[in-house]
C-alpha cells in the first residue's frame, strides 16, 4: 500500500446545490472562490456580519440579507420579522446602531395580496420594535412556479459609536464566550412545519432585534471583542469562523450550553446537534474575563438576554479549532457544518 | 427526555469508567457494529476516556455507508426521470454514486424529497396519483419493518404509483464475514441495540460460540456504551465468549415477533453487495415475489446497472475494522466530508465522517 | 445507524387499517405506527425509529440497570470515604455542571 493515493474526488459541484446556501463550508467556499476575487476591497475583506465603511469622519456599518424561508409563516414568526431582525442584527454585531433599511420583494405570481399585506404589517411592527425606518424599496413579480411565494431582501445601515471595535478577528485567549440564551429555537420551529418532517411542538422561533441588547452591553464596556448572531449553520459555524479569523482556540463546556428541553428533544428525534441549528434572536459575545460578570448582569437585565450564560472560553491551544468538553467529561471537536444539516434518521 | 438523560449521567459514567479501568488488563479490540454507536462514542468523547489498551474499531453498521455504488447509481437514474418523485431519508442525499449525488439530481430539476418515515412516501403517492413515487428503502433490520409496512400499506391502498428501491442489509452475515477474514483484529463485538430490538439476539449465539468471540448487545447512550464495553472486557478478561444483553430495556432474546412475521412475508433473503466490502452471501433482503410489483428496480428498468466499485478506496478496510479512518493516507486530505471518496466519509454516521467531525484533533493537542 | 428515540404513548387510534398513535418525545409529539407493538397501551414508553415503534421500553429493566450503576463503586467509596459522605448525594454533585 506504499505510495497509495485515493482516486480523484468524485465530486466538485458543477451547479449550485442547496448546501451552498447552508451557512457552512460550502457557503464560505462560494464567498472565497467566486465573490471575494471579483469584488475584493478593504471593507469586504473583513467578512463580518456587516461591512464597516468610513464616510465623513463617521464609521458606517452596512449589511444585506435575503430571506427565502419556507413556509412563509412558522411558529413564532414569519419571513417579515426575520427580514427586519436579520439585517438589524447583522448591523448590531459590529456594534452599530441600526438606522435605515431598504426592502426588496420578489413575489411569485399568485401570492394572495392578503398574505403579502400580513407580512408587510409584521415587517412594519418589527421595524418599529427595532427602532429603524424602512426608507426605500422595490417589488418584482416572477412567473408562477419560479419562487416559493415570496423572497425578501433587506439592506441596512447604522452608525458605529466611537471607541467600539468589534470583529471576529478580535477574539483573544482569556476571553469568555457568552451566549445570550437558548440555542436552536428558530431552526427547530421552522423544521416542525417543514413538509415531510412535521411534528407538534410548543417551540417558537426566537426571532428578535438584538440592537437593544448590544447597546446595553456597550454601556457596560466598549471592550467587547466579538459579537456574532449564530444564524444558518448555528453556533458551531459561527464559533469556527471566529476561531479561524482570530487564530485562537475555543473550548466549550457542553453542559453549560442552554438548549430548551423541547428543542433538545426535537434534535434527538431528527438526529441533529443543537450547536448546528439556526438562531434568529441570539448572540455570541467574546469578552475579556474582567468584564464578564458585568456584561452578564447587563445581558440578563435585558428581555432578549435573560438567560445569558458563559459557555466556554478562548484559549491559546488548538488554534483555529473549536473543542467541546462533553457531558460525561470527554472531549470532541466541533467542526464547521459542511452543507445543509440533514435529518439523521437512518 | 425520560430514558435518555438518566443514561447520560456523568457521575454514573465515571463509576463505569473507573470499573473498566480497573478490570482491563489485556489489550482488547472491540468493534461497535452500529454507526449510531460510533456517532455517540465520539460525540460524547468516550474514546478519549477509555484505557489505552482498549481499542474501538467502527463496524459496518451504517446503511448509508454500505449501500453499494450500483444501487446509488440506480437511484440517481430513477430520481432524474421527470415523472418521478423520489423520497429518501436525509443523509442518503449526499452519498455520491459514480458521478453525482441526489442533491445534484435535485439541482438539475429532479423532484427529490427528504421524508422522516417511509409512510410519508406512501402518503405522497396517495396525494399525487399522477406522479410515480419511489422510496429509497435502505437500512438494516431496524428499518426493514418500517419499509415492509410501507409496501404492505401501498398494496392495501391499491396504489399503482408507489414503488421502492430496496437495498436492505443484515448484520449477522456481516459479522460472520468479518470474523472469517484471516486479518480480523476483533476480540469482541458491541452488537447493534436497535437491530436486536427487532430481531432479538438468539441469532448471535452460534457466532459467539463458533468464533469464540464475546458479543454484547449495546444501546446508544453513554452509560449504555460504557456498560457494553465493560461487559465485553469482563468476558475477555475471564476467557468467556457469550452473548450478553446490556440493553435489556429495549431488547429481548426473541426480539419483535410481529415485526419478524411481516418481514418474512414481504422480504426474502438475497446475496447483497456491501460498498467497500463486496458481496456477502445471504446478507440482504429484497422484495418477495408477492410484493415484486413494488420493486422500483424492475419498474424503472435499471436492473442493467452494474457499477464496478473503485477497488482503490480503503473504506472497505475501515468498515471491516482493518484500519482506523485516520490511518488512511487520504483521510482529511483528499478525502473530507466535503469531497468524500468513500461512503464512510459521506454519512454523518460513517466512521470516517465521525472521526473527521469529532475526533480529528484530539490526539494532536493537549486539550485536557 | 438506526436512530431510535424513547417516547411515551399519549393516544392510540386506527388509520388506513394501521394501528397509529401519538407519541410524546419530551414535548415533541409525532404520529407513529404502533402495528409492531400490539400490546402497548397509552402511558407506555416505546422506542421509535423512522416513524415506527419497534419495541416497548421495559421501564422496570431501565430502573434496574440504573440501580446497578448506582451501586457500582459504592462499596469501595464507602471504604475510602468518611462514613458521613453519602454516595447518593454524590450523584447530584455539581461535577461538570455549571
mmCIF file of C-alpha atoms in Angstrom, chain A residues 11-342:
data_model
loop_
_atom_site.group_PDB
_atom_site.id
_atom_site.type_symbol
_atom_site.label_atom_id
_atom_site.label_comp_id
_atom_site.label_asym_id
_atom_site.label_seq_id
_atom_site.Cartn_x
_atom_site.Cartn_y
_atom_site.Cartn_z
ATOM 1 C CA UNK A 11 -17.462 15.474 -6.995
ATOM 2 C CA UNK A 12 -16.905 19.109 -7.420
ATOM 3 C CA UNK A 13 -20.339 20.503 -7.978
ATOM 4 C CA UNK A 14 -20.821 21.907 -11.469
ATOM 5 C CA UNK A 15 -24.058 23.528 -10.292
ATOM 6 C CA UNK A 16 -25.018 25.335 -7.150
ATOM 7 C CA UNK A 17 -26.633 22.958 -4.661
ATOM 8 C CA UNK A 18 -28.723 23.821 -1.626
ATOM 9 C CA UNK A 19 -25.771 23.331 0.692
ATOM 10 C CA UNK A 20 -24.083 26.368 -0.871
ATOM 11 C CA UNK A 21 -26.666 28.448 0.979
ATOM 12 C CA UNK A 22 -26.455 26.484 4.225
ATOM 13 C CA UNK A 23 -24.049 28.796 6.016
ATOM 14 C CA UNK A 24 -21.357 26.156 6.346
ATOM 15 C CA UNK A 25 -18.216 25.275 4.439
ATOM 16 C CA UNK A 26 -19.857 25.226 1.029
ATOM 17 C CA UNK A 27 -21.131 28.759 1.586
ATOM 18 C CA UNK A 28 -17.717 30.051 2.595
ATOM 19 C CA UNK A 29 -16.193 28.438 -0.452
ATOM 20 C CA UNK A 30 -18.563 30.372 -2.715
ATOM 21 C CA UNK A 31 -17.503 33.564 -0.966
ATOM 22 C CA UNK A 32 -13.819 32.716 -1.114
ATOM 23 C CA UNK A 33 -13.661 31.480 -4.686
ATOM 24 C CA UNK A 34 -16.335 33.465 -6.515
ATOM 25 C CA UNK A 35 -17.250 36.661 -4.670
ATOM 26 C CA UNK A 36 -14.044 37.770 -2.972
ATOM 27 C CA UNK A 37 -11.810 37.522 -6.048
ATOM 28 C CA UNK A 38 -14.314 39.543 -8.079
ATOM 29 C CA UNK A 39 -15.181 42.251 -5.577
ATOM 30 C CA UNK A 40 -12.048 42.432 -3.445
ATOM 31 C CA UNK A 41 -11.723 45.624 -1.341
ATOM 32 C CA UNK A 42 -10.792 46.588 2.190
ATOM 33 C CA UNK A 43 -14.292 46.799 3.616
ATOM 34 C CA UNK A 44 -15.306 43.436 2.173
ATOM 35 C CA UNK A 45 -12.130 41.765 3.350
ATOM 36 C CA UNK A 46 -13.214 41.529 6.973
ATOM 37 C CA UNK A 47 -16.143 39.244 6.185
ATOM 38 C CA UNK A 48 -18.022 40.334 9.265
ATOM 39 C CA UNK A 49 -21.795 40.218 9.507
ATOM 40 C CA UNK A 50 -21.696 43.788 8.228
ATOM 41 C CA UNK A 51 -19.142 45.896 6.394
ATOM 42 C CA UNK A 52 -17.613 48.950 8.060
ATOM 43 C CA UNK A 53 -17.078 51.971 5.806
ATOM 44 C CA UNK A 54 -15.800 55.454 6.637
ATOM 45 C CA UNK A 55 -17.903 58.402 5.498
ATOM 46 C CA UNK A 56 -17.333 61.961 6.591
ATOM 47 C CA UNK A 57 -15.440 61.012 9.718
ATOM 48 C CA UNK A 58 -18.165 58.588 10.788
ATOM 49 C CA UNK A 59 -17.949 54.811 10.768
ATOM 50 C CA UNK A 60 -20.948 53.371 8.991
ATOM 51 C CA UNK A 61 -21.977 49.704 9.152
ATOM 52 C CA UNK A 62 -23.766 48.275 6.122
ATOM 53 C CA UNK A 63 -25.314 44.875 5.675
ATOM 54 C CA UNK A 64 -27.651 42.987 3.356
ATOM 55 C CA UNK A 65 -29.513 39.725 3.690
ATOM 56 C CA UNK A 66 -32.079 37.799 1.651
ATOM 57 C CA UNK A 67 -34.794 35.693 3.175
ATOM 58 C CA UNK A 68 -36.088 32.549 1.498
ATOM 59 C CA UNK A 69 -37.658 30.755 4.442
ATOM 60 C CA UNK A 70 -40.206 28.060 3.713
ATOM 61 C CA UNK A 71 -43.007 28.092 4.856
ATOM 62 C CA UNK A 72 -43.575 31.885 4.988
ATOM 63 C CA UNK A 73 -45.251 31.603 8.390
ATOM 64 C CA UNK A 74 -43.900 29.402 11.151
ATOM 65 C CA UNK A 75 -44.412 29.108 14.908
ATOM 66 C CA UNK A 76 -43.366 32.406 16.454
ATOM 67 C CA UNK A 77 -42.919 34.439 13.315
ATOM 68 C CA UNK A 78 -42.863 34.916 9.580
ATOM 69 C CA UNK A 79 -40.495 35.903 6.823
ATOM 70 C CA UNK A 80 -41.445 39.519 7.637
ATOM 71 C CA UNK A 81 -39.979 39.685 11.153
ATOM 72 C CA UNK A 82 -36.968 37.656 10.008
ATOM 73 C CA UNK A 83 -36.194 40.111 7.223
ATOM 74 C CA UNK A 84 -36.138 43.062 9.620
ATOM 75 C CA UNK A 85 -34.460 41.421 12.585
ATOM 76 C CA UNK A 86 -31.899 39.613 10.443
ATOM 77 C CA UNK A 87 -30.452 42.796 8.995
ATOM 78 C CA UNK A 88 -30.828 44.766 12.234
ATOM 79 C CA UNK A 89 -28.849 42.015 13.986
ATOM 80 C CA UNK A 90 -26.139 41.859 11.352
ATOM 81 C CA UNK A 91 -25.610 45.604 11.843
ATOM 82 C CA UNK A 92 -25.710 45.289 15.620
ATOM 83 C CA UNK A 93 -22.999 42.614 15.556
ATOM 84 C CA UNK A 94 -20.480 45.270 14.545
ATOM 85 C CA UNK A 95 -21.625 47.388 17.477
ATOM 86 C CA UNK A 96 -23.555 49.721 15.185
ATOM 87 C CA UNK A 97 -26.811 51.476 15.983
ATOM 88 C CA UNK A 98 -29.057 50.396 13.069
ATOM 89 C CA UNK A 99 -30.827 53.350 11.445
ATOM 90 C CA UNK A 100 -32.299 52.806 7.966
ATOM 91 C CA UNK A 101 -33.372 49.762 5.968
ATOM 92 C CA UNK A 102 -34.300 49.149 2.358
ATOM 93 C CA UNK A 103 -36.517 46.266 1.317
ATOM 94 C CA UNK A 104 -36.851 44.312 -1.919
ATOM 95 C CA UNK A 105 -39.734 41.919 -2.548
ATOM 96 C CA UNK A 106 -39.601 39.168 -5.144
ATOM 97 C CA UNK A 107 -43.161 37.917 -5.352
ATOM 98 C CA UNK A 108 -44.355 34.792 -7.112
ATOM 99 C CA UNK A 109 -47.399 35.275 -9.303
ATOM 100 C CA UNK A 110 -50.447 34.021 -7.436
ATOM 101 C CA UNK A 111 -49.441 35.018 -3.914
ATOM 102 C CA UNK A 112 -52.604 36.250 -2.171
ATOM 103 C CA UNK A 113 -52.492 40.015 -1.671
ATOM 104 C CA UNK A 114 -53.765 39.431 1.849
ATOM 105 C CA UNK A 115 -50.704 37.272 2.617
ATOM 106 C CA UNK A 116 -48.377 39.975 1.338
ATOM 107 C CA UNK A 117 -50.311 42.522 3.393
ATOM 108 C CA UNK A 118 -49.962 40.487 6.581
ATOM 109 C CA UNK A 119 -46.237 40.027 6.066
ATOM 110 C CA UNK A 120 -45.724 43.735 5.368
ATOM 111 C CA UNK A 121 -47.655 44.658 8.516
ATOM 112 C CA UNK A 122 -45.455 42.333 10.513
ATOM 113 C CA UNK A 123 -42.370 43.918 8.973
ATOM 114 C CA UNK A 124 -43.604 47.348 9.938
ATOM 115 C CA UNK A 125 -44.209 46.247 13.517
ATOM 116 C CA UNK A 126 -40.759 44.627 13.682
ATOM 117 C CA UNK A 127 -39.129 47.789 12.326
ATOM 118 C CA UNK A 128 -40.895 49.895 14.967
ATOM 119 C CA UNK A 129 -39.788 47.476 17.683
ATOM 120 C CA UNK A 130 -36.188 47.674 16.476
ATOM 121 C CA UNK A 131 -36.300 51.449 16.113
ATOM 122 C CA UNK A 132 -35.385 51.527 12.413
ATOM 123 C CA UNK A 133 -37.119 53.104 9.410
ATOM 124 C CA UNK A 134 -37.764 51.417 6.051
ATOM 125 C CA UNK A 135 -36.841 54.222 3.697
ATOM 126 C CA UNK A 136 -36.795 52.677 0.214
ATOM 127 C CA UNK A 137 -37.953 49.551 -1.534
ATOM 128 C CA UNK A 138 -38.614 47.597 -4.689
ATOM 129 C CA UNK A 139 -41.033 44.928 -5.908
ATOM 130 C CA UNK A 140 -40.646 42.378 -8.681
ATOM 131 C CA UNK A 141 -43.110 39.672 -9.678
ATOM 132 C CA UNK A 142 -41.870 36.387 -11.169
ATOM 133 C CA UNK A 143 -43.814 33.706 -13.068
ATOM 134 C CA UNK A 144 -45.807 31.124 -11.184
ATOM 135 C CA UNK A 145 -43.537 28.264 -10.187
ATOM 136 C CA UNK A 146 -40.400 30.427 -10.085
ATOM 137 C CA UNK A 147 -40.355 31.201 -6.363
ATOM 138 C CA UNK A 148 -41.713 29.963 -3.059
ATOM 139 C CA UNK A 149 -44.384 32.655 -2.882
ATOM 140 C CA UNK A 150 -42.155 35.407 -1.612
ATOM 141 C CA UNK A 151 -38.498 36.248 -1.203
ATOM 142 C CA UNK A 152 -37.456 39.324 0.748
ATOM 143 C CA UNK A 153 -34.177 41.198 0.747
ATOM 144 C CA UNK A 154 -33.295 43.887 3.245
ATOM 145 C CA UNK A 155 -30.264 46.131 3.356
ATOM 146 C CA UNK A 156 -29.456 48.340 6.306
ATOM 147 C CA UNK A 157 -27.068 50.991 7.516
ATOM 148 C CA UNK A 158 -26.127 52.055 11.008
ATOM 149 C CA UNK A 159 -23.573 54.149 12.889
ATOM 150 C CA UNK A 160 -20.781 52.671 14.958
ATOM 151 C CA UNK A 161 -20.098 54.610 18.174
ATOM 152 C CA UNK A 162 -16.536 55.917 18.690
ATOM 153 C CA UNK A 163 -14.234 53.584 20.630
ATOM 154 C CA UNK A 164 -16.023 50.426 19.604
ATOM 155 C CA UNK A 165 -14.032 47.825 17.671
ATOM 156 C CA UNK A 166 -15.888 44.566 17.305
ATOM 157 C CA UNK A 167 -14.795 41.943 14.762
ATOM 158 C CA UNK A 168 -14.316 38.185 14.578
ATOM 159 C CA UNK A 169 -10.530 38.718 14.352
ATOM 160 C CA UNK A 170 -10.507 40.205 17.855
ATOM 161 C CA UNK A 171 -11.072 37.063 19.938
ATOM 162 C CA UNK A 172 -8.181 36.711 22.397
ATOM 163 C CA UNK A 173 -7.096 33.926 24.755
ATOM 164 C CA UNK A 174 -8.599 34.757 28.112
ATOM 165 C CA UNK A 175 -11.903 35.920 26.652
ATOM 166 C CA UNK A 176 -15.029 34.214 27.890
ATOM 167 C CA UNK A 177 -17.659 33.028 25.437
ATOM 168 C CA UNK A 178 -21.139 34.202 26.358
ATOM 169 C CA UNK A 179 -24.373 33.205 24.660
ATOM 170 C CA UNK A 180 -27.463 35.374 25.175
ATOM 171 C CA UNK A 181 -29.919 32.491 25.558
ATOM 172 C CA UNK A 182 -31.038 29.064 24.434
ATOM 173 C CA UNK A 183 -29.795 27.714 21.112
ATOM 174 C CA UNK A 184 -31.671 26.107 18.226
ATOM 175 C CA UNK A 185 -35.159 27.568 18.762
ATOM 176 C CA UNK A 186 -35.609 29.098 15.320
ATOM 177 C CA UNK A 187 -34.281 26.189 13.275
ATOM 178 C CA UNK A 188 -36.409 23.661 15.091
ATOM 179 C CA UNK A 189 -39.546 25.851 14.931
ATOM 180 C CA UNK A 190 -39.178 26.000 11.149
ATOM 181 C CA UNK A 191 -38.333 22.287 10.973
ATOM 182 C CA UNK A 192 -41.530 21.436 12.845
ATOM 183 C CA UNK A 193 -43.631 22.727 9.934
ATOM 184 C CA UNK A 194 -41.339 21.610 7.116
ATOM 185 C CA UNK A 195 -43.109 19.290 4.703
ATOM 186 C CA UNK A 196 -42.259 15.667 5.388
ATOM 187 C CA UNK A 197 -40.816 16.279 8.843
ATOM 188 C CA UNK A 198 -43.752 17.879 10.671
ATOM 189 C CA UNK A 199 -44.158 17.418 14.416
ATOM 190 C CA UNK A 200 -46.313 19.009 17.086
ATOM 191 C CA UNK A 201 -44.432 21.244 19.460
ATOM 192 C CA UNK A 202 -44.520 24.394 21.553
ATOM 193 C CA UNK A 203 -41.194 25.513 20.096
ATOM 194 C CA UNK A 204 -41.373 29.016 18.641
ATOM 195 C CA UNK A 205 -38.814 30.986 16.683
ATOM 196 C CA UNK A 206 -36.602 33.270 18.744
ATOM 197 C CA UNK A 207 -36.628 35.975 16.050
ATOM 198 C CA UNK A 208 -35.835 39.240 17.819
ATOM 199 C CA UNK A 209 -33.944 42.503 17.262
ATOM 200 C CA UNK A 210 -30.698 42.457 19.219
ATOM 201 C CA UNK A 211 -29.619 46.093 18.822
ATOM 202 C CA UNK A 212 -31.036 46.998 22.241
ATOM 203 C CA UNK A 213 -29.145 44.173 23.867
ATOM 204 C CA UNK A 214 -25.922 45.205 22.137
ATOM 205 C CA UNK A 215 -26.407 48.802 23.303
ATOM 206 C CA UNK A 216 -26.807 47.514 26.862
ATOM 207 C CA UNK A 217 -23.546 45.566 26.507
ATOM 208 C CA UNK A 218 -21.640 48.526 25.134
ATOM 209 C CA UNK A 219 -22.985 50.571 28.001
ATOM 210 C CA UNK A 220 -21.043 48.285 30.361
ATOM 211 C CA UNK A 221 -17.809 48.404 28.386
ATOM 212 C CA UNK A 222 -16.717 49.312 24.868
ATOM 213 C CA UNK A 223 -14.146 46.478 25.124
ATOM 214 C CA UNK A 224 -16.320 43.791 23.616
ATOM 215 C CA UNK A 225 -14.058 41.784 21.297
ATOM 216 C CA UNK A 226 -16.517 39.806 19.181
ATOM 217 C CA UNK A 227 -20.257 39.717 18.614
ATOM 218 C CA UNK A 228 -21.933 37.254 16.295
ATOM 219 C CA UNK A 229 -25.513 36.157 15.719
ATOM 220 C CA UNK A 230 -25.403 32.438 15.026
ATOM 221 C CA UNK A 231 -27.974 32.092 12.240
ATOM 222 C CA UNK A 232 -27.585 29.476 9.489
ATOM 223 C CA UNK A 233 -25.053 26.845 10.446
ATOM 224 C CA UNK A 234 -25.738 27.532 14.120
ATOM 225 C CA UNK A 235 -23.345 28.384 16.936
ATOM 226 C CA UNK A 236 -20.840 25.781 15.747
ATOM 227 C CA UNK A 237 -20.330 27.524 12.413
ATOM 228 C CA UNK A 238 -20.087 31.000 13.983
ATOM 229 C CA UNK A 239 -17.561 29.814 16.551
ATOM 230 C CA UNK A 240 -15.485 28.126 13.867
ATOM 231 C CA UNK A 241 -15.471 31.307 11.806
ATOM 232 C CA UNK A 242 -14.298 33.255 14.846
ATOM 233 C CA UNK A 243 -11.626 30.674 15.689
ATOM 234 C CA UNK A 244 -10.386 30.779 12.115
ATOM 235 C CA UNK A 245 -10.459 34.584 11.832
ATOM 236 C CA UNK A 246 -8.727 35.207 15.163
ATOM 237 C CA UNK A 247 -6.379 32.234 15.127
ATOM 238 C CA UNK A 248 -7.368 31.359 18.680
ATOM 239 C CA UNK A 249 -8.759 28.107 20.069
ATOM 240 C CA UNK A 250 -12.204 27.861 21.629
ATOM 241 C CA UNK A 251 -13.253 25.419 24.353
ATOM 242 C CA UNK A 252 -16.937 24.922 25.081
ATOM 243 C CA UNK A 253 -18.412 23.344 28.166
ATOM 244 C CA UNK A 254 -21.190 21.300 26.632
ATOM 245 C CA UNK A 255 -23.289 21.032 29.769
ATOM 246 C CA UNK A 256 -23.348 24.815 30.047
ATOM 247 C CA UNK A 257 -24.879 25.351 26.619
ATOM 248 C CA UNK A 258 -28.517 26.366 27.106
ATOM 249 C CA UNK A 259 -30.963 24.376 24.985
ATOM 250 C CA UNK A 260 -34.685 24.243 25.693
ATOM 251 C CA UNK A 261 -35.907 20.727 26.540
ATOM 252 C CA UNK A 262 -38.298 20.650 23.570
ATOM 253 C CA UNK A 263 -35.550 21.798 21.186
ATOM 254 C CA UNK A 264 -33.235 19.159 22.600
ATOM 255 C CA UNK A 265 -35.975 16.555 22.126
ATOM 256 C CA UNK A 266 -36.605 17.631 18.522
ATOM 257 C CA UNK A 267 -32.873 17.382 17.847
ATOM 258 C CA UNK A 268 -32.827 13.870 19.322
ATOM 259 C CA UNK A 269 -35.729 12.869 17.106
ATOM 260 C CA UNK A 270 -34.084 14.143 13.925
ATOM 261 C CA UNK A 271 -30.546 13.201 14.859
ATOM 262 C CA UNK A 272 -29.360 16.800 14.842
ATOM 263 C CA UNK A 273 -26.968 18.706 17.058
ATOM 264 C CA UNK A 274 -28.374 21.958 18.559
ATOM 265 C CA UNK A 275 -24.978 23.572 18.043
ATOM 266 C CA UNK A 276 -25.636 23.458 14.294
ATOM 267 C CA UNK A 277 -29.246 24.651 14.345
ATOM 268 C CA UNK A 278 -30.123 28.214 13.279
ATOM 269 C CA UNK A 279 -30.984 31.044 15.697
ATOM 270 C CA UNK A 280 -32.558 34.388 14.825
ATOM 271 C CA UNK A 281 -32.527 36.198 18.149
ATOM 272 C CA UNK A 282 -29.357 35.128 19.933
ATOM 273 C CA UNK A 283 -25.855 36.447 20.021
ATOM 274 C CA UNK A 284 -22.474 35.089 20.980
ATOM 275 C CA UNK A 285 -20.155 37.550 22.702
ATOM 276 C CA UNK A 286 -16.448 37.235 23.410
ATOM 277 C CA UNK A 287 -15.484 39.454 26.261
ATOM 278 C CA UNK A 288 -12.302 39.865 28.332
ATOM 279 C CA UNK A 289 -12.718 37.922 31.550
ATOM 280 C CA UNK A 290 -12.568 41.016 33.752
ATOM 281 C CA UNK A 291 -15.769 42.352 32.206
ATOM 282 C CA UNK A 292 -17.604 39.025 32.133
ATOM 283 C CA UNK A 293 -19.654 39.472 35.299
ATOM 284 C CA UNK A 294 -20.772 42.997 34.473
ATOM 285 C CA UNK A 295 -21.623 42.058 30.888
ATOM 286 C CA UNK A 296 -23.607 39.028 32.028
ATOM 287 C CA UNK A 297 -25.512 41.123 34.521
ATOM 288 C CA UNK A 298 -26.404 43.674 31.859
ATOM 289 C CA UNK A 299 -27.489 40.981 29.416
ATOM 290 C CA UNK A 300 -29.670 39.240 31.964
ATOM 291 C CA UNK A 301 -31.383 42.525 32.751
ATOM 292 C CA UNK A 302 -32.453 42.781 29.099
ATOM 293 C CA UNK A 303 -35.524 40.962 27.770
ATOM 294 C CA UNK A 304 -33.564 39.274 24.971
ATOM 295 C CA UNK A 305 -30.671 38.219 27.199
ATOM 296 C CA UNK A 306 -32.443 36.957 30.300
ATOM 297 C CA UNK A 307 -30.870 33.507 30.005
ATOM 298 C CA UNK A 308 -27.389 34.699 29.084
ATOM 299 C CA UNK A 309 -24.654 32.416 30.299
ATOM 300 C CA UNK A 310 -20.974 31.600 29.850
ATOM 301 C CA UNK A 311 -20.487 28.557 27.636
ATOM 302 C CA UNK A 312 -16.745 28.489 27.154
ATOM 303 C CA UNK A 313 -13.513 30.357 26.749
ATOM 304 C CA UNK A 314 -10.931 31.389 24.217
ATOM 305 C CA UNK A 315 -7.606 29.587 24.678
ATOM 306 C CA UNK A 316 -4.028 29.552 23.373
ATOM 307 C CA UNK A 317 -4.038 25.872 22.410
ATOM 308 C CA UNK A 318 -5.525 24.127 19.323
ATOM 309 C CA UNK A 319 -5.576 27.382 17.402
ATOM 310 C CA UNK A 320 -8.381 27.779 14.916
ATOM 311 C CA UNK A 321 -10.232 24.770 16.314
ATOM 312 C CA UNK A 322 -13.377 24.597 18.432
ATOM 313 C CA UNK A 323 -13.457 21.819 21.014
ATOM 314 C CA UNK A 324 -16.226 20.817 23.413
ATOM 315 C CA UNK A 325 -15.912 19.132 26.791
ATOM 316 C CA UNK A 326 -18.726 16.616 26.671
ATOM 317 C CA UNK A 327 -21.358 15.947 29.310
ATOM 318 C CA UNK A 328 -19.504 12.940 30.666
ATOM 319 C CA UNK A 329 -16.112 14.636 30.667
ATOM 320 C CA UNK A 330 -14.695 13.571 27.306
ATOM 321 C CA UNK A 331 -13.625 15.884 24.520
ATOM 322 C CA UNK A 332 -14.708 16.278 20.915
ATOM 323 C CA UNK A 333 -14.014 18.608 18.039
ATOM 324 C CA UNK A 334 -16.879 20.863 16.988
ATOM 325 C CA UNK A 335 -16.312 21.292 13.297
ATOM 326 C CA UNK A 336 -17.947 23.636 10.871
ATOM 327 C CA UNK A 337 -21.011 22.338 9.110
ATOM 328 C CA UNK A 338 -20.435 21.235 5.540
ATOM 329 C CA UNK A 339 -23.683 21.918 3.727
ATOM 330 C CA UNK A 340 -27.236 21.671 4.883
ATOM 331 C CA UNK A 341 -27.800 19.860 8.156
ATOM 332 C CA UNK A 342 -29.759 16.767 7.215
#
